[in-house]
Amino acid sequence: MTNSDYTLIDPITKYQALKIYSLENENPFLELQRLDHYTLIWIKQGKGTIQADFAKFQFGENSLVSFSPYQPFKLMIESIDAQVIHFHPDFFCIHKHHKEVACDGVLFNNIYDSPEVRLDEPAQGKLNMMIDQMMTEMKHPELAQHELLVSYLKIFLITASRLKKEQGQDPDKNTATEDEPFVLKKLKDYINENYRTNHSASDYADMLAISPKALGKLTKTHFKKTLTDLISERIMIEAKRELYLTNKSIKEIAFQLGYDDEYYFSRFFKKKAEVSPQIYRRNIGSDRASQA
């Protein structure tokens, strides 16, 4: 059963800007989701499996999982007790405020790690306080409501991002040999430097002087994804960022990402996001973002 539902509607667009609600003994995310806003789910009770993009990960109690707009995900468990936050990019753009919050590439758009952050007791207390403050503000709106809600959300995201970064330095993360982390670190660097021009798995295997089969085995073991999946996800992150933050044409964005044929790029985008670049831009709102 869902209770404590607080929703803020953007007075200009009339769309949902921010929504906070709790879940008790239910799971509306059992089927594959592709939502047009950022989603944070704090799982307080329940253990199961997350499917995010092409990979599956285990989650436990007091886990925070986060998903970007149109990122496919589902929680494979019959019921959970959870606190859920949805926010639209028009309400708070993680790309535009990256220097302030630095959650892009950590909580969101992190193609190499699980979307889970394990919440210790201090973090639970801090996040609970921010949620309570947001719900109180949404229940009794006052002057500068938007600014105050964004401030609370920023603290929430910064707290979770710091914790995830600390957990990313955990020496117990699966690394089978000393050589594998170096190879995978180089792979991440090469993908980040070359995804605009090199789209095939064999390109990166050649750069690393390793066979495509061996490299593919490593990515499957450590990232739970194929090398092709990683390249595609990195291209999609940049495509979405360009569609949201700029007014460049689809043709310009396609060319910038190494596609001479904008129609081929559009088919690639739609296959991954299940919406066309035009619909993504319209729903996420690049024009409104440029005015914010």
Short mmCIF file of C-alpha atoms in Angstrom, two decimals:
data_model
loop_
_atom_site.label_atom_id
_atom_site.label_comp_id
_atom_site.label_asym_id
_atom_site.label_seq_id
_atom_site.Cartn_x
_atom_site.Cartn_y
_atom_site.Cartn_z
CA MET A 1 0.00 0.00 0.00
CA THR A 2 1.27 3.49 -0.90
CA ASN A 3 1.00 6.33 1.58
CA SER A 4 2.64 9.67 2.36
CA ASP A 5 2.38 10.81 -1.27
CA TYR A 6 3.70 14.33 -1.85
CA THR A 7 3.72 15.77 -5.37
CA LEU A 8 4.95 19.12 -6.65
CA ILE A 9 3.62 20.27 -10.03
CA ASP A 10 5.62 22.69 -12.17
CA PRO A 11 3.34 25.78 -12.47
CA ILE A 12 4.61 26.51 -16.00
CA THR A 13 4.70 23.09 -17.65
CA LYS A 14 1.99 21.52 -15.44
CA TYR A 15 4.15 18.38 -15.30
CA GLN A 16 5.30 16.56 -12.18
CA ALA A 17 8.47 18.23 -10.90
CA LEU A 18 9.05 16.31 -7.67
CA LYS A 19 7.29 13.39 -6.03
CA ILE A 20 8.03 11.64 -2.74
CA TYR A 21 6.12 8.62 -1.47
CA SER A 22 6.53 5.50 0.61
CA LEU A 23 5.79 1.87 -0.24
CA GLU A 24 4.64 -0.76 2.21
CA ASN A 25 4.56 -4.41 1.15
CA GLU A 26 4.32 -3.71 -2.56
CA ASN A 27 6.58 -3.26 -5.57
CA PRO A 28 5.38 -1.15 -8.52
CA PHE A 29 8.79 -1.67 -10.19
CA LEU A 30 8.35 -5.40 -10.81
CA GLU A 31 7.88 -4.79 -14.54
CA LEU A 32 10.50 -3.02 -16.68
CA GLN A 33 10.38 0.77 -16.15
CA ARG A 34 11.42 3.61 -18.48
CA LEU A 35 10.44 6.75 -16.58
CA ASP A 36 10.85 10.32 -17.81
CA HIS A 37 12.46 11.53 -14.58
CA TYR A 38 15.25 10.64 -12.15
CA THR A 39 14.31 7.96 -9.63
CA LEU A 40 15.77 7.26 -6.18
CA ILE A 41 14.48 4.20 -4.30
CA TRP A 42 15.55 3.67 -0.70
CA ILE A 43 14.78 0.01 0.00
CA LYS A 44 14.29 -0.24 3.75
CA GLN A 45 13.07 -3.84 3.85
CA GLY A 46 13.44 -6.51 1.19
CA LYS A 47 16.18 -8.33 -0.69
CA GLY A 48 16.27 -9.22 -4.36
CA THR A 49 17.73 -8.50 -7.78
CA ILE A 50 17.95 -5.24 -9.74
CA GLN A 51 17.95 -5.30 -13.51
CA ALA A 52 19.48 -2.04 -14.78
CA ASP A 53 20.21 -1.60 -18.48
CA PHE A 54 21.87 -4.85 -19.53
CA ALA A 55 23.02 -6.07 -16.11
CA LYS A 56 21.63 -7.66 -12.95
CA PHE A 57 22.77 -6.91 -9.39
CA GLN A 58 21.78 -8.07 -5.93
CA PHE A 59 20.39 -5.59 -3.40
CA GLY A 60 19.66 -5.82 0.31
CA GLU A 61 17.94 -3.86 3.04
CA ASN A 62 18.84 -0.21 3.52
CA SER A 63 20.03 0.13 -0.05
CA LEU A 64 19.55 3.24 -2.18
CA VAL A 65 19.25 2.63 -5.92
CA SER A 66 19.15 5.39 -8.53
CA PHE A 67 18.12 5.55 -12.17
CA SER A 68 18.25 8.19 -14.92
CA PRO A 69 15.38 9.22 -17.22
CA TYR A 70 14.45 6.44 -19.66
CA GLN A 71 17.01 4.07 -18.14
CA PRO A 72 15.41 0.61 -18.18
CA PHE A 73 15.20 -0.98 -14.73
CA LYS A 74 13.14 -3.29 -12.59
CA LEU A 75 13.31 -4.68 -9.05
CA MET A 76 12.80 -8.42 -9.07
CA ILE A 77 11.07 -8.98 -5.74
CA GLU A 78 7.37 -9.31 -4.94
CA SER A 79 7.20 -6.65 -2.23
CA ILE A 80 9.39 -4.06 -0.55
CA ASP A 81 9.14 -1.34 2.05
CA ALA A 82 10.72 1.71 0.49
CA GLN A 83 10.88 5.48 0.18
CA VAL A 84 10.77 6.76 -3.40
CA ILE A 85 11.82 10.12 -4.85
CA HIS A 86 11.16 11.13 -8.46
CA PHE A 87 12.46 14.42 -9.80
CA HIS A 88 12.32 15.85 -13.31
CA PRO A 89 15.46 17.35 -14.93
CA ASP A 90 13.60 20.66 -15.17
CA PHE A 91 13.33 20.69 -11.37
CA PHE A 92 17.01 19.84 -10.86
CA CYS A 93 19.48 19.16 -13.66
CA ILE A 94 22.39 17.00 -12.48
CA HIS A 95 24.38 17.92 -15.61
CA LYS A 96 24.15 21.67 -15.10
CA HIS A 97 24.91 21.38 -11.38
CA HIS A 98 27.61 18.73 -11.64
CA LYS A 99 30.27 20.88 -9.93
CA GLU A 100 27.95 21.51 -6.98
CA VAL A 101 26.67 17.98 -6.46
CA ALA A 102 28.93 15.65 -8.51
CA CYS A 103 26.40 12.82 -8.65
CA ASP A 104 26.61 12.45 -12.45
CA GLY A 105 28.78 9.39 -13.08
CA VAL A 106 28.41 8.30 -9.46
CA LEU A 107 24.72 7.84 -8.60
CA PHE A 108 23.53 8.37 -12.17
CA ASN A 109 25.07 7.46 -15.53
CA ASN A 110 27.57 5.09 -13.93
CA ILE A 111 27.88 2.32 -16.50
CA TYR A 112 30.45 0.24 -14.61
CA ASP A 113 29.02 -0.18 -11.11
CA SER A 114 25.86 -1.41 -9.46
CA PRO A 115 23.20 1.32 -8.95
CA GLU A 116 23.13 0.36 -5.26
CA VAL A 117 24.50 2.43 -2.37
CA ARG A 118 24.55 0.70 1.02
CA LEU A 119 23.30 3.11 3.67
CA ASP A 120 24.94 3.08 7.08
CA GLU A 121 23.18 4.48 10.17
CA PRO A 122 24.57 8.03 9.92
CA ALA A 123 23.53 8.24 6.26
CA GLN A 124 20.08 6.85 7.06
CA GLY A 125 19.58 9.55 9.67
CA LYS A 126 20.71 12.34 7.36
CA LEU A 127 18.63 11.14 4.40
CA ASN A 128 15.55 10.65 6.58
CA MET A 129 15.92 14.23 7.81
CA MET A 130 16.12 15.57 4.22
CA ILE A 131 13.06 13.57 3.17
CA ASP A 132 11.10 14.86 6.18
CA GLN A 133 12.13 18.44 5.39
CA MET A 134 11.07 18.08 1.74
CA MET A 135 7.71 16.56 2.65
CA THR A 136 7.03 19.28 5.20
CA GLU A 137 7.88 21.98 2.65
CA MET A 138 5.67 20.37 0.02
CA LYS A 139 2.80 20.09 2.51
CA HIS A 140 3.07 23.73 3.64
CA PRO A 141 4.54 25.78 0.77
CA GLU A 142 6.11 29.10 1.64
CA LEU A 143 8.15 31.77 -0.14
CA ALA A 144 11.08 30.37 -2.19
CA GLN A 145 9.74 26.83 -1.95
CA HIS A 146 11.55 25.65 -5.10
CA GLU A 147 14.94 26.91 -3.89
CA LEU A 148 14.57 25.27 -0.50
CA LEU A 149 13.45 21.94 -1.95
CA VAL A 150 16.38 21.94 -4.37
CA SER A 151 18.73 22.61 -1.44
CA TYR A 152 17.37 19.60 0.47
CA LEU A 153 17.61 17.42 -2.63
CA LYS A 154 21.22 18.53 -3.17
CA ILE A 155 22.15 17.49 0.37
CA PHE A 156 20.44 14.13 -0.21
CA LEU A 157 22.37 13.56 -3.46
CA ILE A 158 25.71 14.76 -2.05
CA THR A 159 25.36 12.47 1.00
CA ALA A 160 24.57 9.44 -1.18
CA SER A 161 27.32 10.28 -3.71
CA ARG A 162 29.98 10.57 -1.01
CA LEU A 163 28.96 7.23 0.46
CA LYS A 164 29.01 5.52 -2.92
CA LYS A 165 32.46 6.91 -3.69
CA GLU A 166 33.71 5.54 -0.37
CA GLN A 167 32.20 2.15 -1.16
CA GLY A 168 33.80 2.23 -4.60
CA GLN A 169 37.18 2.26 -2.88
CA ASP A 170 36.31 -0.96 -1.03
CA PRO A 171 39.28 -3.34 -1.36
CA ASP A 172 36.89 -6.29 -1.24
CA LYS A 173 35.37 -5.42 -4.66
CA ASN A 174 35.76 -8.40 -7.02
CA THR A 175 39.17 -8.20 -8.62
CA ALA A 176 40.47 -11.66 -9.41
CA THR A 177 44.05 -10.69 -10.23
CA GLU A 178 46.28 -7.64 -10.00
CA ASP A 179 46.44 -7.37 -13.81
CA GLU A 180 42.67 -7.23 -14.40
CA PRO A 181 41.95 -3.93 -12.61
CA PHE A 182 44.65 -2.18 -14.66
CA VAL A 183 43.26 -3.55 -17.94
CA LEU A 184 39.74 -2.54 -16.98
CA LYS A 185 40.84 0.91 -15.84
CA LYS A 186 42.57 1.42 -19.19
CA LEU A 187 39.44 0.18 -20.94
CA LYS A 188 37.30 2.76 -19.14
CA ASP A 189 39.77 5.49 -20.09
CA TYR A 190 39.79 4.36 -23.73
CA ILE A 191 36.00 4.20 -23.94
CA ASN A 192 35.70 7.68 -22.45
CA GLU A 193 38.29 9.08 -24.87
CA ASN A 194 37.15 7.28 -28.03
CA TYR A 195 33.42 6.46 -27.86
CA ARG A 196 32.64 9.20 -30.37
CA THR A 197 34.80 7.62 -33.07
CA ASN A 198 35.22 3.95 -32.11
CA HIS A 199 32.01 2.00 -31.76
CA SER A 200 33.13 -1.63 -32.11
CA ALA A 201 34.38 -3.97 -29.39
CA SER A 202 37.33 -5.07 -31.54
CA ASP A 203 38.63 -1.46 -31.65
CA TYR A 204 39.12 -1.46 -27.89
CA ALA A 205 40.57 -4.96 -27.82
CA ASP A 206 43.16 -3.77 -30.35
CA MET A 207 43.98 -0.70 -28.23
CA LEU A 208 44.61 -2.95 -25.22
CA ALA A 209 46.45 -5.63 -27.21
CA ILE A 210 44.08 -8.30 -25.91
CA SER A 211 41.75 -10.64 -27.77
CA PRO A 212 38.09 -9.52 -28.00
CA LYS A 213 37.04 -12.80 -26.37
CA ALA A 214 39.34 -12.32 -23.36
CA LEU A 215 38.32 -8.68 -22.95
CA GLY A 216 34.66 -9.63 -23.23
CA LYS A 217 35.10 -12.22 -20.48
CA LEU A 218 36.63 -9.58 -18.21
CA THR A 219 33.83 -7.07 -18.75
CA LYS A 220 31.22 -9.77 -18.12
CA THR A 221 32.93 -10.82 -14.90
CA HIS A 222 33.50 -7.36 -13.44
CA PHE A 223 30.81 -5.14 -14.99
CA LYS A 224 28.21 -7.84 -15.78
CA LYS A 225 27.96 -6.39 -19.29
CA THR A 226 29.40 -7.07 -22.71
CA LEU A 227 31.94 -4.65 -24.13
CA THR A 228 29.40 -3.65 -26.79
CA ASP A 229 26.90 -2.84 -24.02
CA LEU A 230 29.44 -0.56 -22.30
CA ILE A 231 30.21 1.32 -25.52
CA SER A 232 26.51 1.72 -26.35
CA GLU A 233 25.68 2.98 -22.85
CA ARG A 234 28.48 5.55 -22.99
CA ILE A 235 27.21 6.83 -26.36
CA MET A 236 23.66 7.03 -24.98
CA ILE A 237 24.74 9.03 -21.94
CA GLU A 238 26.32 11.66 -24.17
CA ALA A 239 23.40 11.64 -26.62
CA LYS A 240 20.91 12.25 -23.78
CA ARG A 241 23.09 14.98 -22.30
CA GLU A 242 23.27 16.77 -25.66
CA LEU A 243 19.52 16.41 -26.24
CA TYR A 244 18.79 17.88 -22.83
CA LEU A 245 21.40 20.60 -22.50
CA THR A 246 21.64 21.90 -26.07
CA ASN A 247 19.45 22.90 -28.98
CA LYS A 248 21.66 21.13 -31.51
CA SER A 249 19.83 19.31 -34.28
CA ILE A 250 19.62 15.51 -34.22
CA LYS A 251 21.89 15.50 -37.27
CA GLU A 252 24.53 17.57 -35.44
CA ILE A 253 24.42 15.31 -32.38
CA ALA A 254 24.62 12.19 -34.54
CA PHE A 255 27.67 13.53 -36.40
CA GLN A 256 29.32 14.56 -33.13
CA LEU A 257 28.91 10.98 -31.89
CA GLY A 258 30.42 9.44 -35.02
CA TYR A 259 27.27 8.69 -37.02
CA ASP A 260 27.23 10.02 -40.58
CA ASP A 261 23.62 8.90 -41.01
CA GLU A 262 21.26 10.62 -38.57
CA TYR A 263 18.54 8.05 -39.31
CA TYR A 264 20.86 5.21 -38.30
CA PHE A 265 21.66 7.11 -35.11
CA SER A 266 17.95 7.69 -34.43
CA ARG A 267 17.26 3.95 -34.84
CA PHE A 268 20.15 3.17 -32.47
CA PHE A 269 18.81 5.67 -29.89
CA LYS A 270 15.25 4.37 -30.12
CA LYS A 271 16.40 0.77 -29.76
CA LYS A 272 18.21 1.65 -26.53
CA ALA A 273 15.74 4.15 -25.01
CA GLU A 274 12.49 2.93 -26.66
CA VAL A 275 11.72 6.53 -27.60
CA SER A 276 13.07 8.60 -30.48
CA PRO A 277 15.58 11.41 -29.85
CA GLN A 278 12.84 13.91 -30.69
CA ILE A 279 10.43 12.49 -28.10
CA TYR A 280 13.18 12.25 -25.50
CA ARG A 281 14.03 15.92 -26.02
CA ARG A 282 10.39 16.96 -25.87
CA ASN A 283 9.67 15.02 -22.67
CA ILE A 284 12.88 15.95 -20.86
CA GLY A 285 12.73 19.57 -21.98
CA SER A 286 15.95 21.03 -23.41
CA ASP A 287 14.33 24.40 -24.15
CA ARG A 288 13.17 24.83 -20.55
CA ALA A 289 16.57 23.66 -19.31
CA SER A 290 18.33 26.33 -21.36
CA GLN A 291 16.18 29.00 -19.71
CA ALA A 292 16.75 27.76 -16.13
#
